[in-house]
Amino acid sequence: MTFHPQLHAYVERLLPTLSTIPEDRRETLDRIAAFVRERGAASLPARLVFICTHNSRRSHMSQIWAATAAAWYGVDGVETYSGGTEATAFNPRAVAAMRRAGFEIGEVPDDVANPHYAVSFAGDDTALDAFSKTYDADGNPREDFAVIMTCSQADQACPFVRGATRRISLPYDDPKLADGSPEEADRYDERALQIAGEMFYLFSQVHG
């Protein structure tokens, strides 16, 4: 698989930093990696559903980076999804941060309030359809999946997710706090980098 050049360079710079991920975060990521390995050993798909409150920033970034990392390491059978406890829109600031990382993202004309984005990480991949939705929306799995809570608010508001066989809390600070400030782009890039590193660490453990 041939990754987009800018994204490939981004990942190459990222890989040497994986050892700096804090131990408590690595322990949580190892639990997700164990789920992926278990499903693979049973010849079953490893479905990962990333949830944050509005499905607008962190859950989208996590879904996209998880799919990218799985492809990078050649881990088959991984399906990534995202959702929220309510639907809003994939925030354009988060979209911009992912473009800066090297993803090719095109907007698909559809819903002006909640647009669909075609997110591509490689020249020969099928683009991800990224738009805001609730975690139980049509198209997301209803059973046999792991749910990863990417924000503490959703974690508290949604203590039970029907159909999930594994529930793991992996919260990230919300870059929304910097919206409208001079630090806005830096905070979004910082969060994208953190999530990328953790998803690549996760799949490096699956890959072995």
GROMACS .gro file of C-alpha atoms in nm:
model
  208
    1MET     CA    1   0.000   0.000   0.000
    2THR     CA    2   0.140   0.336  -0.103
    3PHE     CA    3   0.064   0.604   0.153
    4HIS     CA    4   0.026   0.965   0.048
    5PRO     CA    5   0.380   1.115   0.056
    6GLN     CA    6   0.317   1.385   0.316
    7LEU     CA    7   0.141   1.137   0.545
    8HIS     CA    8   0.417   0.879   0.495
    9ALA     CA    9   0.676   1.135   0.604
   10TYR     CA   10   0.461   1.229   0.905
   11VAL     CA   11   0.445   0.864   1.016
   12GLU     CA   12   0.818   0.813   0.968
   13ARG     CA   13   0.883   1.108   1.201
   14LEU     CA   14   0.628   0.972   1.447
   15LEU     CA   15   0.755   0.616   1.487
   16PRO     CA   16   1.072   0.693   1.690
   17THR     CA   17   0.856   0.871   1.951
   18LEU     CA   18   0.633   0.575   2.040
   19SER     CA   19   0.855   0.473   2.331
   20THR     CA   20   0.778   0.806   2.503
   21ILE     CA   21   0.408   0.724   2.551
   22PRO     CA   22   0.340   0.717   2.928
   23GLU     CA   23   0.314   0.373   3.087
   24ASP     CA   24  -0.045   0.415   3.202
   25ARG     CA   25  -0.152   0.503   2.848
   26ARG     CA   26   0.043   0.208   2.706
   27GLU     CA   27  -0.135  -0.026   2.949
   28THR     CA   28  -0.472   0.093   2.821
   29LEU     CA   29  -0.361   0.065   2.459
   30ASP     CA   30  -0.233  -0.287   2.528
   31ARG     CA   31  -0.587  -0.384   2.632
   32ILE     CA   32  -0.719  -0.272   2.295
   33ALA     CA   33  -0.433  -0.453   2.120
   34ALA     CA   34  -0.525  -0.771   2.309
   35PHE     CA   35  -0.883  -0.742   2.182
   36VAL     CA   36  -0.761  -0.707   1.823
   37ARG     CA   37  -0.530  -1.008   1.860
   38GLU     CA   38  -0.803  -1.220   2.017
   39ARG     CA   39  -1.043  -1.144   1.736
   40GLY     CA   40  -0.779  -1.217   1.476
   41ALA     CA   41  -0.691  -1.549   1.639
   42ALA     CA   42  -1.058  -1.646   1.615
   43SER     CA   43  -1.076  -1.533   1.249
   44LEU     CA   44  -1.328  -1.267   1.347
   45PRO     CA   45  -1.327  -0.894   1.257
   46ALA     CA   46  -1.193  -0.657   1.522
   47ARG     CA   47  -1.450  -0.379   1.528
   48LEU     CA   48  -1.340  -0.066   1.714
   49VAL     CA   49  -1.593   0.210   1.783
   50PHE     CA   50  -1.448   0.540   1.907
   51ILE     CA   51  -1.691   0.760   2.098
   52CYS     CA   52  -1.683   1.122   2.210
   53THR     CA   53  -1.977   1.342   2.300
   54HIS     CA   54  -2.046   1.513   1.966
   55ASN     CA   55  -1.853   1.288   1.726
   56SER     CA   56  -1.683   1.601   1.599
   57ARG     CA   57  -1.313   1.589   1.686
   58ARG     CA   58  -1.140   1.322   1.897
   59SER     CA   59  -1.349   1.023   1.793
   60HIS     CA   60  -1.302   1.101   1.423
   61MET     CA   61  -0.928   1.151   1.464
   62SER     CA   62  -0.905   0.821   1.653
   63GLN     CA   63  -1.106   0.627   1.396
   64ILE     CA   64  -0.900   0.762   1.107
   65TRP     CA   65  -0.563   0.712   1.274
   66ALA     CA   66  -0.658   0.360   1.387
   67ALA     CA   67  -0.750   0.260   1.032
   68THR     CA   68  -0.427   0.416   0.905
   69ALA     CA   69  -0.209   0.240   1.164
   70ALA     CA   70  -0.373  -0.097   1.098
   71ALA     CA   71  -0.302  -0.056   0.726
   72TRP     CA   72   0.056   0.058   0.791
   73TYR     CA   73   0.132  -0.257   0.992
   74GLY     CA   74  -0.070  -0.485   0.766
   75VAL     CA   75  -0.311  -0.591   1.039
   76ASP     CA   76  -0.608  -0.743   0.859
   77GLY     CA   77  -0.965  -0.769   0.981
   78VAL     CA   78  -0.977  -0.433   1.158
   79GLU     CA   79  -1.289  -0.220   1.115
   80THR     CA   80  -1.296   0.127   1.266
   81TYR     CA   81  -1.601   0.339   1.342
   82SER     CA   82  -1.687   0.650   1.539
   83GLY     CA   83  -1.995   0.801   1.699
   84GLY     CA   84  -2.119   1.033   1.969
   85THR     CA   85  -2.383   1.048   2.235
   86GLU     CA   86  -2.529   1.310   1.999
   87ALA     CA   87  -2.451   1.412   1.641
   88THR     CA   88  -2.323   1.754   1.531
   89ALA     CA   89  -2.060   1.771   1.252
   90PHE     CA   90  -1.700   1.668   1.188
   91ASN     CA   91  -1.544   1.995   1.302
   92PRO     CA   92  -1.360   2.179   1.020
   93ARG     CA   93  -1.070   2.258   1.255
   94ALA     CA   94  -1.015   1.886   1.310
   95VAL     CA   95  -1.051   1.825   0.937
   96ALA     CA   96  -0.783   2.089   0.875
   97ALA     CA   97  -0.547   1.927   1.127
   98MET     CA   98  -0.582   1.590   0.955
   99ARG     CA   99  -0.512   1.752   0.619
  100ARG     CA  100  -0.198   1.909   0.764
  101ALA     CA  101  -0.088   1.562   0.873
  102GLY     CA  102  -0.110   1.447   0.512
  103PHE     CA  103  -0.455   1.294   0.466
  104GLU     CA  104  -0.636   1.374   0.144
  105ILE     CA  105  -0.985   1.484   0.244
  106GLY     CA  106  -1.260   1.581   0.007
  107GLU     CA  107  -1.603   1.704   0.105
  108VAL     CA  108  -1.890   1.509  -0.045
  109PRO     CA  109  -2.182   1.744  -0.125
  110ASP     CA  110  -2.469   1.630   0.094
  111ASP     CA  111  -2.576   1.779   0.425
  112VAL     CA  112  -2.454   2.137   0.472
  113ALA     CA  113  -2.497   2.120   0.850
  114ASN     CA  114  -2.330   1.780   0.880
  115PRO     CA  115  -2.116   1.725   0.569
  116HIS     CA  116  -1.960   1.394   0.470
  117TYR     CA  117  -1.585   1.387   0.411
  118ALA     CA  118  -1.398   1.126   0.207
  119VAL     CA  119  -1.075   1.064   0.400
  120SER     CA  120  -0.792   0.888   0.217
  121PHE     CA  121  -0.454   0.780   0.355
  122ALA     CA  122  -0.318   0.589   0.056
  123GLY     CA  123  -0.344   0.595  -0.318
  124ASP     CA  124  -0.512   0.255  -0.340
  125ASP     CA  125  -0.732   0.255  -0.031
  126THR     CA  126  -1.107   0.298  -0.003
  127ALA     CA  127  -1.171   0.638   0.150
  128LEU     CA  128  -1.339   0.654   0.489
  129ASP     CA  129  -1.677   0.828   0.496
  130ALA     CA  130  -1.642   1.069   0.789
  131PHE     CA  131  -1.948   1.250   0.923
  132SER     CA  132  -2.105   1.301   1.263
  133LYS     CA  133  -2.345   1.037   1.393
  134THR     CA  134  -2.457   0.877   1.718
  135TYR     CA  135  -2.269   0.566   1.820
  136ASP     CA  136  -2.575   0.347   1.756
  137ALA     CA  137  -2.652   0.492   1.413
  138ASP     CA  138  -2.709   0.270   1.112
  139GLY     CA  139  -2.378   0.155   0.973
  140ASN     CA  140  -2.209   0.121   1.310
  141PRO     CA  141  -2.188  -0.230   1.458
  142ARG     CA  142  -2.458  -0.350   1.696
  143GLU     CA  143  -2.274  -0.643   1.852
  144ASP     CA  144  -1.930  -0.793   1.905
  145PHE     CA  145  -1.724  -0.473   1.911
  146ALA     CA  146  -1.494  -0.284   2.143
  147VAL     CA  147  -1.597   0.066   2.238
  148ILE     CA  148  -1.322   0.319   2.316
  149MET     CA  149  -1.436   0.629   2.503
  150THR     CA  150  -1.218   0.919   2.386
  151CYS     CA  151  -1.363   1.184   2.617
  152SER     CA  152  -1.446   1.173   2.987
  153GLN     CA  153  -1.783   1.344   2.936
  154ALA     CA  154  -1.907   1.072   2.703
  155ASP     CA  155  -1.753   0.812   2.934
  156GLN     CA  156  -1.967   0.940   3.221
  157ALA     CA  157  -2.281   1.003   3.015
  158CYS     CA  158  -2.273   0.666   2.843
  159PRO     CA  159  -2.178   0.404   3.105
  160PHE     CA  160  -2.332   0.118   2.904
  161VAL     CA  161  -2.309   0.061   2.529
  162ARG     CA  162  -2.539  -0.216   2.411
  163GLY     CA  163  -2.362  -0.486   2.211
  164ALA     CA  164  -2.007  -0.396   2.316
  165THR     CA  165  -1.797  -0.687   2.435
  166ARG     CA  166  -1.518  -0.460   2.557
  167ARG     CA  167  -1.538  -0.105   2.693
  168ILE     CA  168  -1.218   0.093   2.737
  169SER     CA  169  -1.166   0.452   2.851
  170LEU     CA  170  -0.896   0.638   2.656
  171PRO     CA  171  -0.971   1.008   2.707
  172TYR     CA  172  -0.798   1.290   2.523
  173ASP     CA  173  -0.799   1.661   2.609
  174ASP     CA  174  -1.045   1.847   2.389
  175PRO     CA  175  -0.876   2.081   2.137
  176LYS     CA  176  -1.208   2.270   2.126
  177LEU     CA  177  -1.085   2.462   2.433
  178ALA     CA  178  -0.847   2.653   2.203
  179ASP     CA  179  -1.108   2.743   1.940
  180GLY     CA  180  -1.077   3.106   1.836
  181SER     CA  181  -0.743   3.154   2.009
  182PRO     CA  182  -0.396   3.206   1.859
  183GLU     CA  183  -0.309   2.854   1.977
  184GLU     CA  184  -0.599   2.690   1.792
  185ALA     CA  185  -0.406   2.519   1.511
  186ASP     CA  186  -0.124   2.414   1.746
  187ARG     CA  187  -0.369   2.247   1.987
  188TYR     CA  188  -0.542   2.058   1.707
  189ASP     CA  189  -0.208   1.947   1.562
  190GLU     CA  190  -0.094   1.844   1.909
  191ARG     CA  191  -0.401   1.630   1.961
  192ALA     CA  192  -0.375   1.473   1.616
  193LEU     CA  193  -0.011   1.385   1.688
  194GLN     CA  194  -0.092   1.233   2.027
  195ILE     CA  195  -0.373   1.020   1.887
  196ALA     CA  196  -0.158   0.914   1.590
  197GLY     CA  197   0.123   0.804   1.819
  198GLU     CA  198  -0.107   0.603   2.040
  199MET     CA  199  -0.284   0.431   1.751
  200PHE     CA  200   0.049   0.342   1.592
  201TYR     CA  201   0.176   0.209   1.925
  202LEU     CA  202  -0.143   0.000   1.956
  203PHE     CA  203  -0.104  -0.164   1.618
  204SER     CA  204   0.271  -0.208   1.657
  205GLN     CA  205   0.180  -0.432   1.952
  206VAL     CA  206  -0.070  -0.627   1.744
  207HIS     CA  207   0.184  -0.663   1.465
  208GLY     CA  208   0.442  -0.789   1.713
   0.00000   0.00000   0.00000
